[in-house]
Structure formats: structure tokens, C-alpha cells
Short mmCIF file of C-alpha atoms and ligand atoms in Angstrom, two decimals:
data_model
loop_
_atom_site.label_atom_id
_atom_site.label_comp_id
_atom_site.label_asym_id
_atom_site.label_seq_id
_atom_site.Cartn_x
_atom_site.Cartn_y
_atom_site.Cartn_z
CA MET V 206 -30.11 -9.30 -60.01
CA SER V 207 -32.03 -10.87 -57.09
CA THR V 208 -32.27 -8.58 -54.07
CA GLN V 209 -31.82 -10.32 -50.75
CA THR V 210 -34.21 -9.21 -48.02
CA ALA V 211 -32.95 -9.09 -44.46
CA SER V 212 -34.52 -12.44 -43.75
CA GLU V 213 -32.98 -14.05 -46.85
CA THR V 214 -29.28 -14.87 -46.47
CA PRO V 215 -27.49 -17.70 -48.30
CA ALA V 216 -26.11 -18.90 -44.99
CA GLN V 217 -29.38 -19.07 -43.15
CA GLY V 218 -31.75 -19.74 -46.06
CA SER V 219 -35.06 -17.94 -46.36
CA LEU V 220 -37.41 -17.22 -43.51
CA ARG V 221 -39.62 -19.98 -44.90
CA ASP V 222 -36.65 -22.41 -44.86
CA ARG V 223 -36.07 -21.61 -41.19
CA GLU V 224 -39.68 -22.14 -40.12
CA ILE V 225 -39.91 -24.84 -37.40
CA VAL V 226 -42.26 -27.53 -38.68
CA ASP V 227 -41.61 -30.29 -36.13
CA ALA V 228 -40.16 -30.77 -32.64
CA LYS V 229 -39.87 -34.29 -31.27
CA VAL V 230 -38.96 -35.46 -27.72
CA ILE V 231 -36.96 -38.71 -27.86
CA VAL V 232 -36.59 -40.70 -24.61
CA THR V 233 -34.14 -43.57 -24.85
CA CYS V 234 -32.16 -45.74 -22.44
CA PRO V 235 -29.00 -47.18 -24.06
CA GLY V 236 -27.53 -48.24 -20.72
CA ARG V 237 -28.97 -45.18 -18.96
CA ASN V 238 -31.85 -42.76 -19.63
CA PHE V 239 -31.47 -39.77 -21.98
CA VAL V 240 -33.99 -37.22 -23.24
CA THR V 241 -33.27 -35.52 -26.57
CA LEU V 242 -35.18 -32.79 -28.42
CA LYS V 243 -35.05 -32.89 -32.23
CA ILE V 244 -36.23 -29.76 -34.06
CA THR V 245 -36.88 -29.84 -37.82
CA THR V 246 -37.18 -26.82 -40.14
CA ARG V 247 -39.20 -26.54 -43.33
CA SER V 248 -35.98 -26.90 -45.36
CA GLY V 249 -35.41 -30.26 -43.61
CA VAL V 250 -32.46 -29.09 -41.51
CA THR V 251 -32.64 -30.67 -38.03
CA GLY V 252 -31.02 -29.79 -34.71
CA LEU V 253 -30.57 -31.76 -31.47
CA GLY V 254 -30.58 -30.61 -27.86
CA ASP V 255 -29.92 -32.67 -24.71
CA ALA V 256 -32.78 -32.52 -22.17
CA THR V 257 -31.57 -35.11 -19.67
CA LEU V 258 -32.08 -34.47 -15.94
CA ASN V 259 -30.91 -37.56 -14.06
CA GLY V 260 -33.77 -39.12 -12.08
CA ARG V 261 -36.29 -36.53 -13.32
CA GLU V 262 -36.16 -37.26 -17.07
CA LEU V 263 -39.92 -37.53 -17.65
CA ALA V 264 -40.55 -34.19 -15.94
CA VAL V 265 -38.44 -32.48 -18.62
CA ALA V 266 -39.91 -34.63 -21.41
CA SER V 267 -43.41 -33.54 -20.36
CA TYR V 268 -42.38 -29.88 -19.95
CA LEU V 269 -41.09 -29.96 -23.50
CA GLN V 270 -43.90 -32.03 -25.05
CA ASP V 271 -46.82 -30.34 -23.30
CA HIS V 272 -45.67 -26.76 -22.79
CA VAL V 273 -42.80 -25.94 -25.16
CA VAL V 274 -43.27 -27.84 -28.44
CA PRO V 275 -46.70 -26.27 -29.21
CA ASN V 276 -44.97 -22.87 -28.92
CA LEU V 277 -42.19 -23.79 -31.36
CA ILE V 278 -44.17 -24.82 -34.43
CA GLY V 279 -44.27 -22.06 -37.05
CA ARG V 280 -41.52 -19.98 -35.42
CA ASP V 281 -38.26 -18.87 -37.05
CA ALA V 282 -35.43 -21.21 -35.96
CA GLY V 283 -33.00 -18.35 -36.56
CA ARG V 284 -34.46 -16.23 -33.75
CA ILE V 285 -32.46 -18.05 -31.06
CA GLU V 286 -32.21 -15.22 -28.52
CA ASP V 287 -35.85 -14.19 -28.90
CA LEU V 288 -37.01 -17.78 -28.42
CA TRP V 289 -34.80 -18.05 -25.33
CA GLN V 290 -36.38 -14.91 -23.89
CA PHE V 291 -39.86 -16.14 -24.84
CA LEU V 292 -39.35 -19.50 -23.09
CA HIS V 293 -37.68 -17.91 -20.03
CA ARG V 294 -39.79 -14.83 -19.40
CA GLY V 295 -42.91 -16.38 -20.91
CA ALA V 296 -42.80 -19.32 -18.45
CA TYR V 297 -43.70 -16.92 -15.61
CA TRP V 298 -42.51 -19.66 -13.21
CA ARG V 299 -38.95 -19.03 -14.32
CA ARG V 300 -35.66 -20.82 -13.50
CA GLY V 301 -35.31 -24.25 -11.84
CA PRO V 302 -33.66 -27.42 -13.19
CA VAL V 303 -36.66 -28.73 -15.18
CA THR V 304 -37.46 -25.42 -16.88
CA MET V 305 -33.85 -24.52 -17.65
CA THR V 306 -33.05 -28.02 -18.96
CA ALA V 307 -36.04 -27.78 -21.31
CA ILE V 308 -34.98 -24.32 -22.48
CA ALA V 309 -31.42 -25.60 -22.92
CA ALA V 310 -32.61 -28.39 -25.22
CA VAL V 311 -34.42 -25.91 -27.50
CA ASP V 312 -31.47 -23.51 -27.44
CA VAL V 313 -28.83 -26.10 -28.34
CA ALA V 314 -31.02 -27.57 -31.10
CA LEU V 315 -31.39 -24.09 -32.62
CA TRP V 316 -27.66 -23.37 -32.44
CA ASP V 317 -27.11 -26.78 -34.11
CA ILE V 318 -29.52 -25.80 -36.92
CA LEU V 319 -27.82 -22.41 -37.32
CA GLY V 320 -24.44 -24.10 -37.70
CA LYS V 321 -25.79 -26.52 -40.27
CA MET V 322 -27.47 -23.72 -42.26
CA ALA V 323 -24.30 -21.61 -42.12
CA GLY V 324 -22.07 -24.63 -42.84
CA LEU V 325 -20.02 -23.79 -39.73
CA PRO V 326 -19.05 -25.74 -36.57
CA LEU V 327 -20.57 -24.31 -33.40
CA TYR V 328 -17.24 -23.02 -32.05
CA GLN V 329 -16.92 -20.85 -35.16
CA LEU V 330 -20.38 -19.36 -34.66
CA LEU V 331 -19.33 -18.41 -31.11
CA GLY V 332 -16.15 -16.66 -32.19
CA GLY V 333 -13.66 -19.29 -33.31
CA ARG V 334 -10.98 -21.38 -31.64
CA SER V 335 -9.24 -20.13 -28.50
CA ARG V 336 -7.34 -23.43 -28.07
CA GLU V 337 -6.51 -26.74 -29.69
CA GLY V 338 -8.58 -29.22 -27.69
CA ALA V 339 -10.18 -29.02 -24.25
CA LEU V 340 -8.25 -30.29 -21.22
CA VAL V 341 -10.39 -33.04 -19.65
CA TYR V 342 -10.38 -34.99 -16.40
CA ALA V 343 -11.26 -38.65 -15.89
CA HIS V 344 -12.77 -40.29 -12.82
CA ALA V 345 -10.53 -42.60 -10.78
CA ASN V 346 -12.01 -44.32 -7.77
CA GLY V 347 -11.34 -47.26 -5.52
CA ARG V 348 -12.77 -49.07 -2.56
CA ASP V 349 -9.64 -48.04 -0.69
CA ILE V 350 -6.69 -45.69 -1.20
CA ALA V 351 -4.50 -48.29 -2.91
CA GLU V 352 -7.20 -49.17 -5.45
CA ALA V 353 -7.88 -45.49 -6.16
CA SER V 354 -4.15 -44.91 -6.70
CA ASP V 355 -3.99 -47.82 -9.13
CA GLN V 356 -6.83 -46.26 -11.14
CA VAL V 357 -5.06 -42.89 -11.18
CA GLY V 358 -2.05 -44.74 -12.61
CA MET V 359 -4.25 -46.42 -15.23
CA TYR V 360 -5.66 -43.09 -16.44
CA ARG V 361 -2.21 -41.53 -16.52
CA GLU V 362 -1.12 -44.36 -18.81
CA GLN V 363 -4.11 -43.56 -21.03
CA GLY V 364 -2.75 -40.03 -21.39
CA PHE V 365 -4.96 -38.10 -18.96
CA LEU V 366 -3.29 -35.02 -17.54
CA ALA V 367 -6.04 -34.40 -14.95
CA ILE V 368 -7.82 -37.03 -12.84
CA ARG V 369 -10.56 -36.83 -10.20
CA ALA V 370 -9.91 -39.22 -7.32
CA GLN V 371 -12.45 -40.63 -4.87
CA CYS V 372 -12.05 -43.55 -2.49
CA GLY V 373 -14.12 -45.57 -0.07
CA VAL V 374 -14.40 -44.44 3.56
CA PRO V 375 -13.64 -47.16 6.13
CA GLY V 376 -16.88 -48.32 7.72
CA VAL V 377 -19.05 -46.45 5.20
CA LYS V 378 -20.97 -48.69 2.77
CA LYS V 379 -21.38 -47.21 -0.77
CA ALA V 380 -19.49 -43.96 -0.22
CA TYR V 381 -20.03 -41.43 -3.04
CA GLY V 382 -18.32 -42.00 -6.35
CA ILE V 383 -17.12 -45.56 -5.83
CA SER V 384 -18.06 -47.89 -8.69
CA THR V 385 -19.06 -51.47 -8.06
CA GLY V 386 -17.41 -54.09 -10.24
CA THR V 387 -15.82 -53.04 -13.53
CA LYS V 388 -18.53 -50.61 -14.70
CA PRO V 389 -17.83 -46.88 -14.33
CA TYR V 390 -19.64 -45.27 -11.39
CA GLU V 391 -23.36 -44.99 -12.09
CA PRO V 392 -25.34 -43.34 -9.28
CA ALA V 393 -28.94 -43.73 -10.56
CA GLU V 394 -29.15 -47.48 -10.16
CA SER V 395 -32.61 -48.25 -8.78
CA GLU V 396 -36.24 -47.35 -9.48
CA LEU V 397 -36.55 -45.77 -6.03
CA PRO V 398 -33.65 -44.02 -4.29
CA ALA V 399 -31.11 -46.39 -2.75
CA GLU V 400 -30.33 -45.41 0.86
CA THR V 401 -26.66 -44.80 1.61
CA ILE V 402 -25.04 -43.96 4.94
CA TRP V 403 -22.59 -41.11 5.44
CA ASN V 404 -19.98 -40.50 8.15
CA THR V 405 -18.25 -37.14 7.97
CA PRO V 406 -15.53 -37.63 10.64
CA ARG V 407 -14.29 -40.80 8.93
CA TYR V 408 -14.40 -39.07 5.54
CA LEU V 409 -12.45 -36.05 6.86
CA GLU V 410 -9.81 -38.45 8.16
CA THR V 411 -9.60 -40.42 4.88
CA ALA V 412 -9.57 -37.77 2.14
CA PRO V 413 -6.24 -36.09 3.11
CA ARG V 414 -4.61 -39.55 3.37
CA LEU V 415 -5.84 -40.37 -0.13
CA PHE V 416 -4.14 -37.33 -1.64
CA GLU V 417 -1.00 -37.71 0.44
CA GLN V 418 -0.65 -41.22 -1.06
CA LEU V 419 -1.51 -40.04 -4.59
CA ARG V 420 1.20 -37.42 -4.52
CA LYS V 421 3.68 -40.02 -3.20
CA ASP V 422 2.67 -42.51 -5.94
CA HIS V 423 2.23 -40.13 -8.89
CA GLY V 424 4.27 -37.00 -8.15
CA ASN V 425 3.21 -33.36 -8.42
CA GLU V 426 2.64 -33.00 -12.15
CA VAL V 427 -0.69 -34.75 -12.62
CA GLU V 428 -3.65 -32.47 -11.85
CA LEU V 429 -5.78 -34.02 -9.09
CA LEU V 430 -9.40 -33.11 -8.38
CA HIS V 431 -11.88 -34.20 -5.72
CA ASP V 432 -15.66 -34.00 -5.36
CA VAL V 433 -17.06 -33.62 -1.82
CA HIS V 434 -20.53 -33.79 -3.34
CA HIS V 435 -22.18 -31.23 -1.01
CA ARG V 436 -21.58 -33.25 2.18
CA LEU V 437 -19.75 -30.97 4.56
CA THR V 438 -20.81 -28.05 6.73
CA PRO V 439 -18.97 -24.80 5.96
CA ILE V 440 -16.43 -25.18 8.79
CA GLU V 441 -15.83 -28.87 7.90
CA ALA V 442 -15.30 -27.79 4.28
CA ALA V 443 -12.83 -25.13 5.45
CA ARG V 444 -10.94 -27.75 7.44
CA LEU V 445 -10.76 -30.20 4.53
CA ALA V 446 -9.69 -27.46 2.09
CA ARG V 447 -6.88 -26.51 4.50
CA ASP V 448 -5.85 -30.15 5.13
CA LEU V 449 -5.58 -30.70 1.36
CA GLU V 450 -3.37 -27.65 0.70
CA PRO V 451 -0.07 -29.63 0.74
CA TYR V 452 -1.37 -31.78 -2.14
CA ARG V 453 -2.22 -28.81 -4.41
CA LEU V 454 -5.55 -29.95 -5.89
CA PHE V 455 -6.69 -28.51 -9.20
CA TRP V 456 -10.01 -28.05 -7.41
CA LEU V 457 -12.16 -29.19 -4.50
CA GLU V 458 -15.72 -29.53 -5.80
CA ASP V 459 -19.05 -28.94 -4.07
CA ALA V 460 -17.33 -28.67 -0.68
CA THR V 461 -20.58 -27.54 0.97
CA PRO V 462 -24.15 -27.04 -0.36
CA ALA V 463 -24.00 -23.80 -2.35
CA GLU V 464 -27.46 -22.41 -1.66
CA ASN V 465 -25.85 -20.67 1.32
CA GLN V 466 -23.32 -18.76 -0.77
CA LYS V 467 -21.91 -16.77 2.15
CA SER V 468 -20.60 -20.08 3.56
CA PHE V 469 -17.86 -19.98 0.93
CA GLU V 470 -16.43 -16.89 2.67
CA LEU V 471 -15.61 -19.17 5.59
CA ILE V 472 -13.81 -21.66 3.36
CA ARG V 473 -11.91 -18.86 1.65
CA LYS V 474 -10.82 -17.46 5.00
CA HIS V 475 -9.06 -20.71 5.92
CA SER V 476 -7.65 -22.06 2.68
CA VAL V 477 -6.18 -21.36 -0.74
CA THR V 478 -7.39 -24.68 -2.20
CA ALA V 479 -9.20 -23.86 -5.46
CA LEU V 480 -12.97 -24.33 -5.30
CA ALA V 481 -15.45 -25.49 -7.97
CA VAL V 482 -19.22 -25.33 -7.71
CA GLY V 483 -22.30 -25.25 -9.89
CA GLU V 484 -23.28 -28.53 -11.51
CA VAL V 485 -26.67 -28.28 -9.76
CA PHE V 486 -27.09 -24.59 -10.68
CA ASN V 487 -29.26 -23.63 -13.63
CA SER V 488 -29.10 -19.84 -13.82
CA ILE V 489 -26.63 -16.95 -13.61
CA TRP V 490 -28.51 -15.84 -10.50
CA ASP V 491 -27.45 -19.07 -8.73
CA CYS V 492 -23.77 -18.19 -9.13
CA LYS V 493 -23.65 -14.38 -9.27
CA HIS V 494 -22.70 -13.82 -5.60
CA LEU V 495 -20.07 -16.58 -5.64
CA ILE V 496 -18.45 -15.25 -8.81
CA GLU V 497 -18.49 -11.49 -8.09
CA ASN V 498 -17.08 -12.07 -4.59
CA GLN V 499 -14.33 -14.39 -5.89
CA LEU V 500 -15.63 -17.16 -3.62
CA ILE V 501 -15.02 -19.83 -6.26
CA ASP V 502 -12.40 -20.44 -8.93
CA TYR V 503 -14.36 -22.61 -11.40
CA ILE V 504 -18.03 -22.54 -12.36
CA ARG V 505 -19.43 -25.95 -13.34
CA THR V 506 -22.88 -25.00 -14.60
CA THR V 507 -23.09 -26.63 -18.01
CA ILE V 508 -25.06 -26.34 -21.22
CA VAL V 509 -27.79 -28.95 -20.56
CA HIS V 510 -28.88 -27.70 -17.11
CA GLY V 511 -27.91 -24.04 -17.46
CA GLY V 512 -30.37 -22.89 -20.10
CA GLY V 513 -28.21 -23.80 -23.11
CA ILE V 514 -25.45 -21.96 -24.96
CA THR V 515 -27.29 -18.63 -24.90
CA HIS V 516 -27.42 -18.51 -21.08
CA VAL V 517 -24.19 -20.32 -20.21
CA ARG V 518 -22.35 -17.86 -22.47
CA ARG V 519 -23.60 -15.07 -20.19
CA ILE V 520 -22.41 -16.99 -17.11
CA ALA V 521 -18.97 -17.56 -18.67
CA ASP V 522 -18.61 -13.91 -19.68
CA PHE V 523 -19.62 -12.75 -16.18
CA ALA V 524 -17.17 -15.25 -14.69
CA ALA V 525 -14.39 -13.94 -16.96
CA LEU V 526 -14.79 -10.44 -15.44
CA HIS V 527 -13.83 -12.00 -12.07
CA GLN V 528 -11.11 -14.37 -13.33
CA VAL V 529 -13.32 -17.39 -12.67
CA ARG V 530 -12.95 -20.17 -15.24
CA THR V 531 -15.33 -22.75 -16.67
CA GLY V 532 -15.19 -26.37 -15.51
CA PHE V 533 -18.26 -27.93 -17.08
CA HIS V 534 -20.03 -30.89 -15.47
CA GLY V 535 -19.65 -33.85 -17.81
CA ALA V 536 -20.98 -36.97 -16.09
CA THR V 537 -22.41 -39.90 -18.04
CA ASP V 538 -25.93 -38.67 -17.22
CA LEU V 539 -25.34 -35.75 -19.62
CA SER V 540 -25.73 -37.11 -23.14
CA PRO V 541 -23.16 -36.94 -25.97
CA VAL V 542 -25.33 -34.13 -27.39
CA CYS V 543 -24.49 -32.03 -24.33
CA MET V 544 -20.84 -33.15 -24.48
CA GLY V 545 -20.61 -32.15 -28.14
CA ALA V 546 -22.11 -28.70 -27.53
CA ALA V 547 -19.99 -28.25 -24.38
CA LEU V 548 -16.78 -29.09 -26.23
CA HIS V 549 -17.49 -26.55 -28.95
CA PHE V 550 -18.10 -24.01 -26.16
CA ASP V 551 -14.86 -25.15 -24.43
CA THR V 552 -12.99 -24.70 -27.72
CA TRP V 553 -14.16 -21.07 -27.97
CA VAL V 554 -14.57 -19.71 -24.41
CA PRO V 555 -11.60 -17.52 -23.43
CA ASN V 556 -11.81 -18.33 -19.69
CA PHE V 557 -11.83 -22.10 -20.12
CA GLY V 558 -10.66 -24.19 -17.16
CA ILE V 559 -11.32 -27.88 -17.68
CA GLN V 560 -14.01 -30.29 -18.92
CA GLU V 561 -15.25 -33.33 -16.99
CA TYR V 562 -15.17 -36.47 -19.12
CA MET V 563 -16.81 -39.64 -17.78
CA PHE V 564 -17.01 -42.10 -20.66
CA HIS V 565 -20.34 -42.96 -22.22
CA SER V 566 -20.98 -46.67 -22.86
CA ASP V 567 -20.61 -48.21 -26.30
CA GLN V 568 -24.42 -48.60 -26.33
CA THR V 569 -24.82 -44.85 -25.76
CA ASN V 570 -22.21 -43.93 -28.35
CA ALA V 571 -23.91 -46.18 -30.91
CA VAL V 572 -27.15 -44.21 -30.47
CA PHE V 573 -25.42 -40.82 -30.41
CA SER V 574 -22.76 -40.60 -33.14
CA HIS V 575 -20.30 -37.73 -32.63
CA ASP V 576 -17.03 -36.39 -34.02
CA TYR V 577 -15.21 -35.39 -30.84
CA ALA V 578 -12.11 -37.45 -30.03
CA PHE V 579 -9.67 -37.85 -27.12
CA ARG V 580 -5.98 -37.14 -27.82
CA ALA V 581 -3.13 -36.50 -25.36
CA GLY V 582 -5.29 -35.50 -22.41
CA ARG V 583 -7.67 -33.31 -24.39
CA LEU V 584 -10.97 -33.71 -26.25
CA HIS V 585 -10.98 -32.29 -29.76
CA VAL V 586 -14.13 -31.33 -31.67
CA GLY V 587 -14.47 -31.89 -35.40
CA ASP V 588 -15.51 -29.31 -38.01
CA THR V 589 -18.90 -30.82 -38.78
CA PRO V 590 -21.42 -27.96 -39.07
CA GLY V 591 -23.33 -27.52 -35.81
CA HIS V 592 -22.27 -29.48 -32.71
CA GLY V 593 -21.46 -32.64 -34.66
CA VAL V 594 -23.68 -35.05 -32.71
CA ASP V 595 -26.50 -37.07 -34.28
CA ILE V 596 -29.03 -39.64 -33.03
CA ASP V 597 -29.96 -42.98 -34.59
CA GLU V 598 -33.68 -42.86 -33.85
CA LYS V 599 -34.31 -46.47 -34.89
CA LEU V 600 -31.64 -47.72 -32.52
CA ALA V 601 -32.82 -45.32 -29.80
CA ALA V 602 -36.32 -46.81 -30.05
CA ARG V 603 -34.89 -50.18 -29.07
CA TYR V 604 -34.02 -48.86 -25.60
CA PRO V 605 -37.23 -48.00 -23.69
CA TYR V 606 -37.15 -45.69 -20.69
CA ALA V 607 -36.24 -47.44 -17.44
CA PRO V 608 -37.33 -45.50 -14.32
CA LYS V 609 -34.27 -44.79 -12.16
CA GLN V 610 -33.62 -42.36 -9.32
CA LEU V 611 -30.52 -41.04 -7.63
CA PRO V 612 -29.59 -42.37 -4.16
CA ILE V 613 -30.20 -40.51 -0.93
CA ALA V 614 -27.84 -40.26 2.05
CA ARG V 615 -28.52 -40.48 5.77
CA LEU V 616 -26.19 -40.17 8.77
CA GLU V 617 -25.79 -43.24 10.94
CA ASP V 618 -28.50 -42.01 13.31
CA GLY V 619 -30.94 -41.76 10.39
CA THR V 620 -30.69 -37.99 9.87
CA MET V 621 -31.36 -37.11 6.20
CA TRP V 622 -28.16 -35.76 4.64
CA ASP V 623 -26.95 -34.49 1.26
CA TRP V 624 -26.14 -37.23 -1.21
C1 LIG O 915 -20.89 -35.74 -9.98
C2 LIG O 915 -22.00 -36.21 -10.86
O1 LIG O 915 -19.56 -35.86 -11.92
C3 LIG O 915 -19.75 -35.23 -10.87
O2 LIG O 915 -19.12 -34.24 -10.49
O3 LIG O 915 -21.27 -34.74 -9.08
O4 LIG O 915 -21.66 -37.48 -11.30
C4 LIG O 915 -23.36 -36.28 -10.21
O5 LIG O 915 -23.30 -37.15 -9.08
C5 LIG O 915 -24.35 -36.82 -11.22
O6 LIG O 915 -24.31 -36.02 -12.38
C6 LIG O 915 -25.76 -36.83 -10.65
O7 LIG O 915 -26.66 -37.31 -11.63
MG1 LIG O 916 -19.86 -33.22 -8.85
#
């Protein structure tokens, strides 16, 4: 009878099977730039991780290619936690969006390999289903309130139960979140940052009118969300949160820049509007104070920028202790690989809140095949082993990198502001 050593399990194959023999950084631009890490084991099992950081893609590609990949070859793909600790503590210059996005790509690729070796979907590896499908929200926007309301109506007809609404601000050219033409909103549109102008008083006057109209047009059932995108001072954020109370938002996002975490005490003092923060965070240390002091209601730090499943699981568990729920970032500049991994996480995590769902283009979906599907307001993952997302490398090679950066914002007097 063959004796199995600790490192030999049918599910995970032998240690030799799990040895990492290749790690490839794939940069492709099917409509927008994405960076993907593909790890291959000696047994030929491969795993994918998203490494996309909008506007700074090549920084992560280089971090992976030059500083991470040489450390992966020859290692055991099954030692996911140890590799996470090696890449985090071993970096010395720890944390930060580039480092944590690179670590996330390795981490998600290894979880993908583990699922494939075990023949299990990622949600099962994490602990199994906690729900059928993840509630998602779409992005409605319009140049004015009427147009934004029409788009909310359109998404409701498509079956969305939750919708983010943004609208233009009178007198402000290219306000945040407003798409031009028929394409969904795409912020990174030029090689160098486009300059946009911001006017807070006009915005503070417009936003409450938008939601007053949306409630009149669409009633109280649909969940409405709004993204301030870091543009208000703490007291302005407190005022907006209070002005929006009658319209019962699901959440008000990034109401004020969250480096100054005490500023959320001011917002909390003046309003019961639910608050969401964290898409620009990349570590549990960025959100610890906000979570343990109940200063937010949803944490948005997601798999691709938050150090992968291994680290975001710690953030979610810490948040659960304080009744804070997850609300993962899910813009189009996070690839379907991230969306796939995030949805498996959403399917498992007990303190799930909601998942952002901006649609990827057909070009992007042709490069990144996946088995998640939208039904009745929720995204449902399949049972493919791993996270269920794959990349067509030949097709990806047809879309070379196109340098793009995010816009910047200035006040009308030229003062640099938060975009
Ligand atoms: C936005 C993002 O979706 C959101 O909540 O904050 O679209 C953000 O502007 C982009 O991800 C930046 O690349
Ligand atoms: Mg946002």
C-alpha cells in the first residue's frame, strides 16, 4: 500500500507537482490596459492573478517581473500563506499600492492553482457558500439630473436592485463619473492626465436634488449609492451626508479623503447616512481605525489592490467583528480575473455587503473568459475549479499596452484638488 507523505495528497499532487516552474507577466489592452500574472507548476497546472493598477500598470509589471518572479521559481505553489509573508515582510519597503497589487497577483494565482489541484471552486476552499449570488450595483450617470434618472430607470429594467447615480454639476466641465457618448465612464482616457475643474458649492447644491428626483421617479425600493470621490472637506462631507438622509442611500462613498481617519468622526456626528471607503486602500492598517471605531459601514478594499485573498480575508474578518460589511471596488479597471476572485470571495464571506459591477467591454471579455453570470440583480459564480477566469494569450498579444493616466482636478482658481 503506498504511504502518502505529508507533502503528497491526491488533491494537491506531490511537492514536485506543485513546484513553480514559470511565472509570466502579461500586459494587454483590449479596450483598456490590464496586467495579469500567470503562474505555472511542474504538473502544468496554471493560475492567474490580476495585477492592474490604473495609470501605473507598468510599475506593477516591473515589480513583478524584476523583483517577484525570480523569487517564485522553484517554490511550492501550495505554500500560499508563507509566500504571502515572504513577499510582504521580505520586501522591507512594505505596503503601498504597487507592492500590494503585485503580492495580490501572486496570491490569487496560487489560490487559483490550489482550486484546480483540489478540483474545487475558490468559494469552497474558503468555506463554502454563504449566499446564492452576490448583490451588485451598476453605474448610472447623466449630464444632468433627468439623464441620470433615465439611466437609473434603464438599469432597473435590466434587473438591477442597486444602482450608483452620478450627474453633471452645472457649470462644471467633466464632473466625476459622467460618461461621454454611449461608452461607459472611462476615467483614464489620455496619455498624460486630463485636467478637470471642480466646484464644491455647486456640487453640494446639485447632489441632494439628484437624489430627491430619483426617489420621486423610482420610489424607495431601489438601493441608491453615490460616490463623492474624495472631493469634500470633512465638514462639507458631514453636510452632504446630512442633506442626503431623506433619500436613504445604501452608501455615500469616499465622502472625504480617508488618510485623515479622524475626519470620519465629524461626519458620523452629523449624519446616519451609511459610509463606504477603501478602494484606494491596500492594507488592513489603512482601515483599522475606521473599522474598529465604527466610522464606516462598508469597506471597499478589494482583492487586486489589497494584497489578494489572503490579506483581504483578514480585513473582512476584522470588519465582521465591528459589523462592517464588504463592498468591493469593481470598476472596469479591475480585470475579470479580479472580478472572478472577488465574486468567489463575495459568495463565501459572511459579512458581505455588495459588489460593484461596471461592465467590461466585449473586447475585454473575449480575452478573459469567465463563468460568472448576472441574474436578477446578482452575479453568480460557476463551479469551475479555482476562480473560473482564463486568458487567451494569443488574443491578448494583439492588444499592445497603450499608456494612459487618470485625470487630475483643480479648483477654478487653479488650486490642485482631489480627483
Ligand atoms: C470609482 C472608480 O468605481 C468607483 O467607485 O471610484 O471608478 C475609480 O475612479 C477608478 O477605479 C480609478 O481608476
Ligand atoms: Mg469610488
